[in-house]
Tab-separated table of C-alpha atoms in Angstrom:
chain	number	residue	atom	x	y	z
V	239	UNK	CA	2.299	-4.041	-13.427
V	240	UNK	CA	3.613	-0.826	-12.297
V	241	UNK	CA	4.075	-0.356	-8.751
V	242	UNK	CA	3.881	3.529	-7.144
V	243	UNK	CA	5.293	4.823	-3.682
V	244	UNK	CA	5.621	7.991	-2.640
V	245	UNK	CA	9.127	8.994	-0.208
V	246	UNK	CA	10.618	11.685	1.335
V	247	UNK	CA	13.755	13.362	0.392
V	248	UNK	CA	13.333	15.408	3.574
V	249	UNK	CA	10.935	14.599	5.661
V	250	UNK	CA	8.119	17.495	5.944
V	251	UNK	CA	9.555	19.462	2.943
V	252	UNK	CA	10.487	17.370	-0.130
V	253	UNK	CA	8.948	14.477	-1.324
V	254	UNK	CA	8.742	12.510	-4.648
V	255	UNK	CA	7.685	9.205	-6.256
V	256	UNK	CA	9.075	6.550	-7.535
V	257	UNK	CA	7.390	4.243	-10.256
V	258	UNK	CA	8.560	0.495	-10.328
V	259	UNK	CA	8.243	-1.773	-12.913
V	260	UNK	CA	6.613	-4.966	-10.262
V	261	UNK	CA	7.687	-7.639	-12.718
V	262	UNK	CA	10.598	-6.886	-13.516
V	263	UNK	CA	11.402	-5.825	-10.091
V	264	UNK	CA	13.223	-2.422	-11.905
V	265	UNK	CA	12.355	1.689	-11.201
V	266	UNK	CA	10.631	2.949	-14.287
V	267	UNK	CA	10.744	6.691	-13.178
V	268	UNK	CA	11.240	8.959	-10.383
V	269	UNK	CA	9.227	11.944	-10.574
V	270	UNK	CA	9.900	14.963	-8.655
V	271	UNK	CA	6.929	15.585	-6.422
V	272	UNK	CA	3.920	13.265	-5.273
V	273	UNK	CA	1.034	15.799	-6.878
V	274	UNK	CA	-1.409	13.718	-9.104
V	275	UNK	CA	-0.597	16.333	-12.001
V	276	UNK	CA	2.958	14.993	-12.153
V	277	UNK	CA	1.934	11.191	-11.929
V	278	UNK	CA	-1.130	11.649	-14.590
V	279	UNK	CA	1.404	13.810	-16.624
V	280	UNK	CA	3.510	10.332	-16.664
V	281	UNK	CA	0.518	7.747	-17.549
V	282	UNK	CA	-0.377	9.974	-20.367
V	283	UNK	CA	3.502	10.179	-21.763
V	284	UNK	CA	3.872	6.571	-21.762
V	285	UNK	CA	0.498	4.564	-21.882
V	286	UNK	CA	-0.260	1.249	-20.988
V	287	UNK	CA	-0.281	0.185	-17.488
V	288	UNK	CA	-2.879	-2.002	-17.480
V	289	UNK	CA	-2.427	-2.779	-13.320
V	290	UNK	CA	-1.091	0.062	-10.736
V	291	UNK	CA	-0.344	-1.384	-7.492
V	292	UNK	CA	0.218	1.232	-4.772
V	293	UNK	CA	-0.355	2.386	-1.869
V	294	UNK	CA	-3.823	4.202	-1.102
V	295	UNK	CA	-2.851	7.963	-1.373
V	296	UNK	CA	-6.020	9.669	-2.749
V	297	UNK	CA	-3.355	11.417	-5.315
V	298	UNK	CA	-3.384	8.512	-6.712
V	299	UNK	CA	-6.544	7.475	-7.565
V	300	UNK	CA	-7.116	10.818	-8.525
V	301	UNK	CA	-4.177	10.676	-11.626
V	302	UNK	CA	-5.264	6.910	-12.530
V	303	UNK	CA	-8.874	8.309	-13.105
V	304	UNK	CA	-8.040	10.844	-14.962
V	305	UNK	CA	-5.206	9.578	-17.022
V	306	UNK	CA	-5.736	5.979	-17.532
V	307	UNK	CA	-9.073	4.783	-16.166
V	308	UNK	CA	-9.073	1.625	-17.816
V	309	UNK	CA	-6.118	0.537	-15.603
V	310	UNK	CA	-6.934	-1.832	-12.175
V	311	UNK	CA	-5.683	-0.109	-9.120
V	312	UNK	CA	-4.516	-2.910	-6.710
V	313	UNK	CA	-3.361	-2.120	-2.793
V	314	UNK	CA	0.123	-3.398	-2.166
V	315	UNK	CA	1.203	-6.420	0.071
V	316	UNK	CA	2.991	-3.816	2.726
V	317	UNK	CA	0.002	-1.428	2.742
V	318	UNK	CA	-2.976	-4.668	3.088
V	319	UNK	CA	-0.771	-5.967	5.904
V	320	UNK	CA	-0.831	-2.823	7.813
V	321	UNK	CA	-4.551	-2.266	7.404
V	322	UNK	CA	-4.706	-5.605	8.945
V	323	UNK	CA	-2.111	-5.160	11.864
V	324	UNK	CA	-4.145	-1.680	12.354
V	325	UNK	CA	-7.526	-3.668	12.460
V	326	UNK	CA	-6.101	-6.467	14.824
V	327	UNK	CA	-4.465	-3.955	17.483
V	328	UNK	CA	-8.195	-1.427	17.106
V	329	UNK	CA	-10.209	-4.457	17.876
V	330	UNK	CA	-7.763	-5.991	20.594
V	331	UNK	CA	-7.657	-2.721	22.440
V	332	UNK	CA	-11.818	-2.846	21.982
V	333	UNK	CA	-12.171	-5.852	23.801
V	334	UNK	CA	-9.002	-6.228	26.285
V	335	UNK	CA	-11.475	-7.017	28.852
V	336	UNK	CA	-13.003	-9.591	27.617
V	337	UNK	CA	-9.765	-11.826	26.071
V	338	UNK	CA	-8.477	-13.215	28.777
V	339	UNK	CA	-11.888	-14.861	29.537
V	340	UNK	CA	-11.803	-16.093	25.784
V	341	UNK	CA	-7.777	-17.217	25.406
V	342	UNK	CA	-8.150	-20.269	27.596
V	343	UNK	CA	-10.770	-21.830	25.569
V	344	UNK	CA	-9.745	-21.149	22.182
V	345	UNK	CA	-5.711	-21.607	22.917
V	346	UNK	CA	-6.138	-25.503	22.969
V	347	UNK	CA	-7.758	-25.424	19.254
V	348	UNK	CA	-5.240	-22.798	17.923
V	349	UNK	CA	-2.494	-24.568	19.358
V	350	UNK	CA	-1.786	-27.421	16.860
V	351	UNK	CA	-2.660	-25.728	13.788
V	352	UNK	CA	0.275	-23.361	14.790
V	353	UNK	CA	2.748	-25.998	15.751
V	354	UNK	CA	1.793	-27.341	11.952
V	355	UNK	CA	2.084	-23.804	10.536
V	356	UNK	CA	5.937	-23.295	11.811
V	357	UNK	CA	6.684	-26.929	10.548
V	358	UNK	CA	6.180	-26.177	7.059
C-alpha cells in the first residue's frame, strides 16, 4: 500500500510530497512539488501500487487515473476522521437550539455504554 501526503517546505511557497510505503511504515520517495505530473511521472517509473491511500487532493486522483488506474484509491484514517469531526461540529452548530431539549433524554441511554467503552 503506498500512502501519499502532500507538506509544506514553506508554507504558501514550497511544497512537496512524500510517498510512504504503509506496510512497511518506510518513505518510498519524496518528490519535489505536489503537481499530478510529478506524482504520475513516479507511478509510471516504478509500477505496481495496487492500493494508494491518501488524502483527497484532486491532484491526486487526477495522476492515479492517468498513470495507474487499476490501483484502489483509499482515504486515510487522519483525513476520514476529520470529515467526521467537520460533519459533527456542521450539524451541532445546525441544531444548537434544539440539543439541549434532546441531551436529557438520550444522556441516561448513552451513559453506560460509555462507562463500558473507557473500561476496555
Amino acid at each position: 500500500m503506498l500512502g501519499v501526503d502532500e507538506f509544506a517546505c514553506r508554507r504558501g511557497r514550497t511544497y512537496g510530497t512524500i510517498l510512504v510505503d504503509v506496510e512497511a511504515g518506510q518513505s518510498v520517495d519524496v518528490l519535489p512539488d505536489r503537481t499530478s505530473e510529478t506524482f504520475a511521472a513516479r507511478l509510471r517509473e516504478h509500477p505496481g501500487a495496487e492500493i494508494i491511500c491518501r488524502d483527497r487532493a484532486s491532484v491526486c486522483t487526477r495522476a492515479i487515473n492517468e498513470a495507474a488506474p487499476d490501483a484502489v484509491e483509499v482515504a486515510d484514517r487522519w483525513h476520514l476522521l476529520q470529515n467526521l469531526a467537520a460533519a459533527v461540529e456542521k450539524t451541532c452548530h445546525r441544531h444548537h437550539a434544539c440539543l439541549p431539549a434532546c441531551l436529557p433524554a438520550c444522556l441516561p441511554a448513552c451513559l453506560p455504554a460509555c462507562a463500558n467503552a473507557s473500561t476496555k
